[in-house]
Short mmCIF file of C-alpha atoms in Angstrom, two decimals:
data_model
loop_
_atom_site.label_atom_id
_atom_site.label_comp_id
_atom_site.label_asym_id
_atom_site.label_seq_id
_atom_site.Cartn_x
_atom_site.Cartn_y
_atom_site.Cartn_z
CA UNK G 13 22.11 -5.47 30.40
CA UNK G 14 19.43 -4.59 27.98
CA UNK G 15 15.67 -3.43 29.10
CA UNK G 16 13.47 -5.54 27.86
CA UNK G 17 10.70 -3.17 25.69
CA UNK G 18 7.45 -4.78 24.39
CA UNK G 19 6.47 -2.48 20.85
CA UNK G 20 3.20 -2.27 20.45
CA UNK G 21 1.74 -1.57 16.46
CA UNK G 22 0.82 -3.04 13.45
CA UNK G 23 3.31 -4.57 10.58
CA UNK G 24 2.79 -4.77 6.84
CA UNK G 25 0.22 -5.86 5.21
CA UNK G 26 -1.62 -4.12 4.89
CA UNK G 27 0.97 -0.91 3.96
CA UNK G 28 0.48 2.45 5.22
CA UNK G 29 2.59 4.90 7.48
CA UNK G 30 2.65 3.23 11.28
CA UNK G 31 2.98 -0.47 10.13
CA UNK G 32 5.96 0.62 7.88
CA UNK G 33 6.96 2.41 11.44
CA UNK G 34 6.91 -0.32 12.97
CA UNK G 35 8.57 -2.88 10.63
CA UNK G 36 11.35 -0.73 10.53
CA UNK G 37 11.63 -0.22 14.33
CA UNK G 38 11.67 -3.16 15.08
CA UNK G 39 14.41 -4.38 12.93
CA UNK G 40 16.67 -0.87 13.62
CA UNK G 41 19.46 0.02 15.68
CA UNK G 42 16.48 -0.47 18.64
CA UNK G 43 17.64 -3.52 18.78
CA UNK G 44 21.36 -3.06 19.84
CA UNK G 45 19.82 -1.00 22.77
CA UNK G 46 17.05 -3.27 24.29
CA UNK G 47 15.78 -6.78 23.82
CA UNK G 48 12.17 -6.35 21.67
CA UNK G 49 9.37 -7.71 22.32
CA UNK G 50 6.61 -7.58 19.27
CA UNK G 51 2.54 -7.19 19.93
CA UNK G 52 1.71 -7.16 16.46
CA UNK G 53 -1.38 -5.41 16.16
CA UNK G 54 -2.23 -6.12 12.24
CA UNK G 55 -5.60 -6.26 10.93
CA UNK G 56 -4.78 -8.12 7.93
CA UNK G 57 -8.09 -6.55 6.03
CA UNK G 58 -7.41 -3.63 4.12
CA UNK G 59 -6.81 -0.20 4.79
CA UNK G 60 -10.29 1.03 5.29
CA UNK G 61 -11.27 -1.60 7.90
CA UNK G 62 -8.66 0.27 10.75
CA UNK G 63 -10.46 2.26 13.34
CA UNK G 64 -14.10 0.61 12.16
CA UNK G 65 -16.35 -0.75 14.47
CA UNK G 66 -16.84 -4.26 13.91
CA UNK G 67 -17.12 -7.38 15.53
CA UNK G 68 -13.59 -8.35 13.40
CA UNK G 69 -11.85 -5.10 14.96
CA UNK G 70 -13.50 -6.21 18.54
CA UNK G 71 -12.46 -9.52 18.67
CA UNK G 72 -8.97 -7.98 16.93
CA UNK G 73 -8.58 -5.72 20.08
CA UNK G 74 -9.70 -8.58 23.06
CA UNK G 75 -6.94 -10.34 21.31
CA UNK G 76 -4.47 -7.98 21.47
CA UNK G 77 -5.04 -7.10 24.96
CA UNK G 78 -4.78 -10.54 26.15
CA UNK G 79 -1.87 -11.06 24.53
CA UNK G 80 -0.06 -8.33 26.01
CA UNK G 81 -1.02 -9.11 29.11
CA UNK G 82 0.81 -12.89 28.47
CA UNK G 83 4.06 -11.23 27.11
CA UNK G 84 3.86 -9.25 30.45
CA UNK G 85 3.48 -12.33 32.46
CA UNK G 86 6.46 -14.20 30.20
CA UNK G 87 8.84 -11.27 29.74
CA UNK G 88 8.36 -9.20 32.45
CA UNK G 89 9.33 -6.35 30.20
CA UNK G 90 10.60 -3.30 31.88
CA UNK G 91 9.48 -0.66 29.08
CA UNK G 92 5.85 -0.79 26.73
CA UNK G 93 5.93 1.90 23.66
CA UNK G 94 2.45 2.11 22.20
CA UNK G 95 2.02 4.41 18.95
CA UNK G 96 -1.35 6.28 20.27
CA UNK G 97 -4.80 6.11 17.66
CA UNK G 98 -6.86 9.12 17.06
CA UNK G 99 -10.64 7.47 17.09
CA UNK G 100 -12.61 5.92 19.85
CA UNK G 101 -12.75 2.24 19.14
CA UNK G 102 -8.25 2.84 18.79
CA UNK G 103 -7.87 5.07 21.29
CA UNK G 104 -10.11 2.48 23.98
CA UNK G 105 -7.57 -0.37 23.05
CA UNK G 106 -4.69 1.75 23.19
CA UNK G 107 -5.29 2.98 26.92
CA UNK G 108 -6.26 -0.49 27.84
CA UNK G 109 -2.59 -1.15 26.92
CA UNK G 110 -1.36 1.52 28.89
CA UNK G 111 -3.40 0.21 32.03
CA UNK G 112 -1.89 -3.02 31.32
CA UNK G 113 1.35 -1.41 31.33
CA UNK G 114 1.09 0.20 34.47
CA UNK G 115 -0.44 -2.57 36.34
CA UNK G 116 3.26 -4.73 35.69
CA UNK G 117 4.95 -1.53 36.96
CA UNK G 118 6.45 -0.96 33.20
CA UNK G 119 7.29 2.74 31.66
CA UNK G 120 5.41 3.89 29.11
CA UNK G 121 6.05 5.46 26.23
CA UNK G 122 3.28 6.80 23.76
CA UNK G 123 4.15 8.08 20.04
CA UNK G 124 1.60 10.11 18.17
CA UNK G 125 1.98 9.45 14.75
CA UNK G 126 -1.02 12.15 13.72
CA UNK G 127 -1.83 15.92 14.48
CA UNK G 128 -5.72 15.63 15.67
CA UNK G 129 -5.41 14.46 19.05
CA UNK G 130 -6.56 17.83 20.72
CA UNK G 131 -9.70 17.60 18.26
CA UNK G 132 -10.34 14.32 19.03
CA UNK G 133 -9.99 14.69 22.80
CA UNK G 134 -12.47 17.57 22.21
CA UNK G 135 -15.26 16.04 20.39
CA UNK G 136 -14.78 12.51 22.12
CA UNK G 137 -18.12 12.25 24.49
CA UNK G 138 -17.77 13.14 28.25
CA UNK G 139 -17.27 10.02 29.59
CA UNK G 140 -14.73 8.78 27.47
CA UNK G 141 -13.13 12.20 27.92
CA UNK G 142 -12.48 10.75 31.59
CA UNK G 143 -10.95 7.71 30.12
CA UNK G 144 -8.77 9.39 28.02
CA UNK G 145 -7.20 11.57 31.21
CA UNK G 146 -7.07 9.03 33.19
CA UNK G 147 -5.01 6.84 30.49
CA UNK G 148 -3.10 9.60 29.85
CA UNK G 149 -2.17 10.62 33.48
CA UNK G 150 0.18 6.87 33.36
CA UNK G 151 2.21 7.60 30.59
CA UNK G 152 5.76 8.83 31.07
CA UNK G 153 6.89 10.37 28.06
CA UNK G 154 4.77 11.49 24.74
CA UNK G 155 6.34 11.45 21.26
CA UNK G 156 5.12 13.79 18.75
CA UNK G 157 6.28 14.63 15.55
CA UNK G 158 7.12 18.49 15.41
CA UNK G 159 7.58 21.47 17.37
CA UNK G 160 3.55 22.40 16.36
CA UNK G 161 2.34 19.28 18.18
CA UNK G 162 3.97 19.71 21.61
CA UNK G 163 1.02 21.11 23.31
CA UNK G 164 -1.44 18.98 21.77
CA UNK G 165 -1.62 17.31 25.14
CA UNK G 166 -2.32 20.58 27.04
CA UNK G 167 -4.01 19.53 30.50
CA UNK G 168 -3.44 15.94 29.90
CA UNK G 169 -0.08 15.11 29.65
CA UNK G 170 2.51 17.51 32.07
CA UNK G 171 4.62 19.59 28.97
CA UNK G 172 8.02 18.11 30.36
CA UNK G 173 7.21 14.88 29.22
CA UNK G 174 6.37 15.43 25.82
CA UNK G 175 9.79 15.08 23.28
CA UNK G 176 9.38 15.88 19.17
CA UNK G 177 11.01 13.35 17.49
CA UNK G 178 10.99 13.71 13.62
CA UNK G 179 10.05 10.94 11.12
CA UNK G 180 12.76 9.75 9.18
CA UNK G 181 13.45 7.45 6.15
CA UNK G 182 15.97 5.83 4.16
CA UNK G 183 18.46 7.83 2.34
CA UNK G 184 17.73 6.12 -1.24
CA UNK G 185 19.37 8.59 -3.12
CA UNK G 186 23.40 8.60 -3.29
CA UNK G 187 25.07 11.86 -3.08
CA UNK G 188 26.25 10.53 -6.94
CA UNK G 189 22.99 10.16 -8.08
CA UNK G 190 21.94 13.80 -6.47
CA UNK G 191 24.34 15.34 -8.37
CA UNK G 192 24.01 13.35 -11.54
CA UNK G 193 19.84 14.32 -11.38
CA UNK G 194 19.95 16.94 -14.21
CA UNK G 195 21.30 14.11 -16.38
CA UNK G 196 18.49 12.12 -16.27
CA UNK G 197 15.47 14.69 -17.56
CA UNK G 198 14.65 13.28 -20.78
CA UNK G 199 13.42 16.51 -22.16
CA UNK G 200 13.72 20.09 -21.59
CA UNK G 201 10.13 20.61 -19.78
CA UNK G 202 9.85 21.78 -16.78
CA UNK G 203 8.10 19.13 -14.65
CA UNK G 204 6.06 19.79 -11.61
CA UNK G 205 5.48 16.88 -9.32
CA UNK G 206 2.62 15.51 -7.10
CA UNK G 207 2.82 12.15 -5.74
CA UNK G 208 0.41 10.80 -3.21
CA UNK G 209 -2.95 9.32 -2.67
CA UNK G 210 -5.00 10.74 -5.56
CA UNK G 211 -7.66 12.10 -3.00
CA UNK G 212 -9.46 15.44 -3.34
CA UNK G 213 -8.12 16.61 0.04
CA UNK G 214 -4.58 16.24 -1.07
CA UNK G 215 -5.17 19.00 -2.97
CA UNK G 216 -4.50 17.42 -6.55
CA UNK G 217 -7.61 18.94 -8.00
CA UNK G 218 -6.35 22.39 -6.92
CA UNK G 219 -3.01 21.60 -9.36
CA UNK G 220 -5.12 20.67 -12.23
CA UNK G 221 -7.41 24.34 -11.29
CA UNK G 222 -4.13 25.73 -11.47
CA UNK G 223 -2.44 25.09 -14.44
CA UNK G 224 -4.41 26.98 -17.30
CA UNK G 225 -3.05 29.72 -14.86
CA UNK G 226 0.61 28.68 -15.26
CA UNK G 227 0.65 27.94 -18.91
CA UNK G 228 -0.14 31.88 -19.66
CA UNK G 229 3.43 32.46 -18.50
CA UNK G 230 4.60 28.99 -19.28
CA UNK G 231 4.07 26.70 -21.89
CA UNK G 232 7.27 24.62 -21.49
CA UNK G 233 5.73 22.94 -18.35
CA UNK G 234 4.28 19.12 -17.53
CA UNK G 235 2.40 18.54 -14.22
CA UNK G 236 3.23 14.70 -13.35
CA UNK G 237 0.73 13.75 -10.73
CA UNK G 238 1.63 10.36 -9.45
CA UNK G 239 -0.82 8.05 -7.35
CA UNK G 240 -3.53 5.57 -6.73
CA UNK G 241 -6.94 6.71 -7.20
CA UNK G 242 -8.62 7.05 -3.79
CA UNK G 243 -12.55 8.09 -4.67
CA UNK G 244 -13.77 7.07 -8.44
CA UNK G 245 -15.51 10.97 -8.29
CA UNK G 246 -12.41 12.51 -8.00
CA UNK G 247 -10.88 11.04 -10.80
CA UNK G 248 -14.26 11.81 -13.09
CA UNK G 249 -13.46 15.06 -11.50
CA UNK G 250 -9.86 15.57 -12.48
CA UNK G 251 -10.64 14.00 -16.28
CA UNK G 252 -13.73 16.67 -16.88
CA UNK G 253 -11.35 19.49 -15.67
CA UNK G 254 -8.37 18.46 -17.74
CA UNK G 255 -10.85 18.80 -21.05
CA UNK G 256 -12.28 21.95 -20.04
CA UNK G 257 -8.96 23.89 -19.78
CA UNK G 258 -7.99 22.03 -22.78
CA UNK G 259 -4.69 20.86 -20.88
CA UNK G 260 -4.89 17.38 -21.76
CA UNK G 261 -1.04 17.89 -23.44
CA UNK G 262 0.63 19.23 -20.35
CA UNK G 263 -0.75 16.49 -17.59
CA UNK G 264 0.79 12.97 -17.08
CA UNK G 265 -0.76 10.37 -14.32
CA UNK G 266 1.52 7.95 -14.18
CA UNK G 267 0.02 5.58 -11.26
CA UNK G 268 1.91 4.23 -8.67
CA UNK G 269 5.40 4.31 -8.68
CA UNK G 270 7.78 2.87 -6.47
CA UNK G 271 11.59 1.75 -6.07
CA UNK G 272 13.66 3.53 -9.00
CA UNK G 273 10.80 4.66 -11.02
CA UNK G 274 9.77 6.52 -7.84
CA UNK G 275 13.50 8.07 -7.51
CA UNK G 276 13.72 8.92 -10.84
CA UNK G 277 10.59 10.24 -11.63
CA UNK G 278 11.62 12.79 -8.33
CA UNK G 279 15.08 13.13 -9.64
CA UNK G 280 13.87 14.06 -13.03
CA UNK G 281 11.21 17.18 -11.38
CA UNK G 282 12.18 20.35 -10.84
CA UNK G 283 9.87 20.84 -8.16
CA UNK G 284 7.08 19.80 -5.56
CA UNK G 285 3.97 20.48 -4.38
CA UNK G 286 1.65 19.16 -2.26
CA UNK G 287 -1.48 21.60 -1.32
CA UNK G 288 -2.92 19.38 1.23
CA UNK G 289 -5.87 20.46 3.05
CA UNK G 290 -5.57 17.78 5.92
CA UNK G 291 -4.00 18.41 8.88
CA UNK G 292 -0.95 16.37 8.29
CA UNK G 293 1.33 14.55 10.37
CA UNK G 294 4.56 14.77 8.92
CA UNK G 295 4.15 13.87 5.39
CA UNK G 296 7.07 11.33 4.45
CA UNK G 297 6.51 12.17 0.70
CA UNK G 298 7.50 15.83 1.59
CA UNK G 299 11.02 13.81 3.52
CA UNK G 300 11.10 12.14 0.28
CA UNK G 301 11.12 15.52 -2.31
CA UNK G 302 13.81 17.30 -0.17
CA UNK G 303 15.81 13.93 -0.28
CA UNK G 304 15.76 14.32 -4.21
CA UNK G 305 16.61 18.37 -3.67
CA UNK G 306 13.29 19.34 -4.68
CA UNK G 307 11.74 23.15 -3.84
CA UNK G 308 8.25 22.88 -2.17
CA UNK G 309 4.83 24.49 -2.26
CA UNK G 310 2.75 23.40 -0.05
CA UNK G 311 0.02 24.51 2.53
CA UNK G 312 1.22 25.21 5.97
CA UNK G 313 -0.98 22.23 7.15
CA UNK G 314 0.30 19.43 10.25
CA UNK G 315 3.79 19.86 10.42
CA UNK G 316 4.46 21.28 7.41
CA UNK G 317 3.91 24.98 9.32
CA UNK G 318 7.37 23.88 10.85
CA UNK G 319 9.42 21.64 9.28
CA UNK G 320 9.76 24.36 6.16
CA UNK G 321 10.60 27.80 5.96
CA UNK G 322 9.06 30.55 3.63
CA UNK G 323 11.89 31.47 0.85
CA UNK G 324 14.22 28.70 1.85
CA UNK G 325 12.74 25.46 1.58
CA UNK G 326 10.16 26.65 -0.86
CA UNK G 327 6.97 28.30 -0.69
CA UNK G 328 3.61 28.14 1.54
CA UNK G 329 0.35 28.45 -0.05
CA UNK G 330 -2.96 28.86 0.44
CA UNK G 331 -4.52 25.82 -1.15
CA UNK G 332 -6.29 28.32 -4.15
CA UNK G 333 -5.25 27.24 -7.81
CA UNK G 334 -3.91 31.22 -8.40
CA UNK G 335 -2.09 31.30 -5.29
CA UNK G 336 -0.68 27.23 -6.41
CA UNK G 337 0.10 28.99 -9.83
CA UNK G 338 1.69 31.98 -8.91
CA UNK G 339 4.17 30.10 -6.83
CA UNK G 340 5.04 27.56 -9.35
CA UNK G 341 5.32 30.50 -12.04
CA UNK G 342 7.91 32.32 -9.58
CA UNK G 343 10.03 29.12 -8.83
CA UNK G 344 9.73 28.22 -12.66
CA UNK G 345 11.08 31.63 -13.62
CA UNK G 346 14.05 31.37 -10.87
CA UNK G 347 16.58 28.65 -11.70
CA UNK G 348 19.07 30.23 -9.48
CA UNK G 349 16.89 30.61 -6.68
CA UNK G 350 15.36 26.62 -7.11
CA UNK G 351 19.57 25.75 -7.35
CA UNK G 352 19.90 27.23 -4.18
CA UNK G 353 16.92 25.65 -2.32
CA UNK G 354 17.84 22.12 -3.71
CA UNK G 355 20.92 22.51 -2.25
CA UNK G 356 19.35 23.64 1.03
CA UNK G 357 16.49 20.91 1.02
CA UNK G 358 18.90 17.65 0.45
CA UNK G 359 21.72 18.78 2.88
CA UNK G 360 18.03 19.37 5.84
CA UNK G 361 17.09 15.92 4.88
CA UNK G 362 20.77 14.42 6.12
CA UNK G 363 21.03 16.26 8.90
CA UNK G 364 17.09 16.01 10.30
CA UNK G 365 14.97 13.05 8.38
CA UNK G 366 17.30 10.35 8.06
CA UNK G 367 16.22 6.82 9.02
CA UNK G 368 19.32 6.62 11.49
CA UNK G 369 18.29 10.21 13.24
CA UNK G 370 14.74 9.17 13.83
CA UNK G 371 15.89 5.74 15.43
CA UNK G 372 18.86 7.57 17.23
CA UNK G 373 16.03 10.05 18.97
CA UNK G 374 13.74 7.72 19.76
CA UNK G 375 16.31 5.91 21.52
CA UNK G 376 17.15 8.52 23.79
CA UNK G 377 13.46 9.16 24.70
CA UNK G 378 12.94 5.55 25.53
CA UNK G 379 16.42 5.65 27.42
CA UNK G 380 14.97 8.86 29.85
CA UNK G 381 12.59 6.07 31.48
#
């Protein structure tokens, strides 16, 4: 007979990383292994309105609460997995539900979707520090996303409880359409790729600092830098910079892309980079470049330290435009050696950060309570 598991988390809208999470969750192979139980924990706002303190967000998390305690009550669910928040106001709901949890006997799971919990543990004020432990101190097992993270609960969470289980996504690229990729280039540039949110700290501005670098040693190049515009300054940024090197003829920003445009426009790069200076999770964009076979450069930030190796999956940087350009100029100059890394980076993705791994994981944590 199935366990019955309430899944705590928010579902789309708005869209970003955990409410995709938990859309797909919930509708996975999870299901064939325990009866779910939804606490949808949407703010239907946008984006910038999560983790604010406000009396929407307040009444938001009362509601919540008491609702869990009801499904409780109903379901009498044996199991409560509760993706863990990273600020005050999130974190204060999120061990409420773990209280909850524990007070109708129920295992808990926790999954930490970020990398800053140790920092935010550390600055959090004394008292809630105490809160934090003691929330901490019922959970049963502690989902994090990489081999870097699994001490990021030192002194709160026992280290035999804590299991990495990768992110995963869709495999939306056929092995046909892999191999057909050189095909589709519609020119004979070679195209550099950056998709994300168009945010200084991405690094994006670093790219543009970069390239009157790379066109010394290569003027058969286009930087495609694909995104939504997060601050209006950065953009005013990137425009000024793009008419003081004078490479206004080698920089496309397409905007958003998604579905087949987004495949394509991956398929039709020769490589990626992504010189973040966050310290990210596990990027799914970076999943999404070694599902199209893409090399990598990219800072060593979040789980990006571990997931890729120096000379195989690509290269690390440092986040400067000269060290950016002078690993873009070597992978530019080495078809063989991008051949072989394309290779390497599509047949990682199947075997590590496929939807259908991700789920299968996370099943056998769950299962362990």
């Amino acid at each position: 007979m199935r366990k019955k598991l309430i899944v705590v988390g928010p579902t789309p809208p708005p869209h970003h990383g955990v409410s995709l999470f938990t859309n797909n969750l919930i509708n996975s192979d999870l299901k064939r292994h325990f009866k779910i139980i939804l606490l949808d924990t949407a703010d239907r706002r946008t984006k910038p309105n999560m983790g604010r303190f406000d009396i929407v967000n307040i009444y938001l998390g009362v509601k919540h609460l008491l609702k869990l305690f009801m499904l409780f009550l109903i379901y009498r669910a044996e199991i409560l997995y509760v993706p863990i928040s990273q600020n005050i106001l999130g974190f204060f709901r999120d061990g409420l539900f773990i209280l909850i949890g524990k007070v109708f006997r129920a295992s808990i799971v926790i999954h930490l979707h970020g990398g800053i919990f140790d920092r935010f543990y550390n600055n959090a004020p004394h008292i809630f520090k105490k809160f934090i432990r003691f929330a901490l101190s019922n959970v049963d097992r502690a989902i994090v996303l990489c081999d870097r993270f699994v001490n990021i609960f030192d002194g709160l969470i026992p280290a035999e409880k804590v299991r990495v289980v990768n992110n995963g996504i869709d495999c939306a690229i056929s092995e046909e359409r892999f191999r057909d990729r050189g095909r589709r280039k519609r020119d004979s540039k070679e195209k550099v790729l950056f998709l994300g949110t168009l945010d200084k700290r991405k690094g994006f501005i670093d790219i543009i600092r970069a390239i009157p670098y790379i066109i010394k040693h290569n003027k058969n190049v286009e930087f495609v830098i694909a995104g939504k515009w997060h601050f209006q300054e950065d953009g005013e940024e990137a425009v000024r910079l793009i008419e003081e090197f004078n490479v206004r003829d080698y920089v496309k920003f397409p905007g958003v892309v998604s579905g087949n445009e987004k495949w394509d426009l991956f398929l039709g790069s020769d490589l990626f980079v992504f010189p973040t200076h966050f310290i990210e999770g596990q990027p799914l964009v970076v999943l999404e470049a070694m599902m199209a076979g893409l090399p990598i450069v990219a800072t060593p930030m979040g789980c990006l330290e571990c997931m890729l190796k120096e000379g195989v999956n690509g290269f690390f940087t440092d986040g400067s435009p000269e060290d950016i350009a002078e690993k873009i100029v070597y992978l530019l100059r080495n078809k063989g050696l991008r051949e072989k890394i394309s290779e390497y980076n599509r047949k990682e993705f199947l075997e590590k950060y496929t939807w259908n791994k991700c789920v299968e994981n996370l099943v056998k944590v769950i299962k362990e309570v």
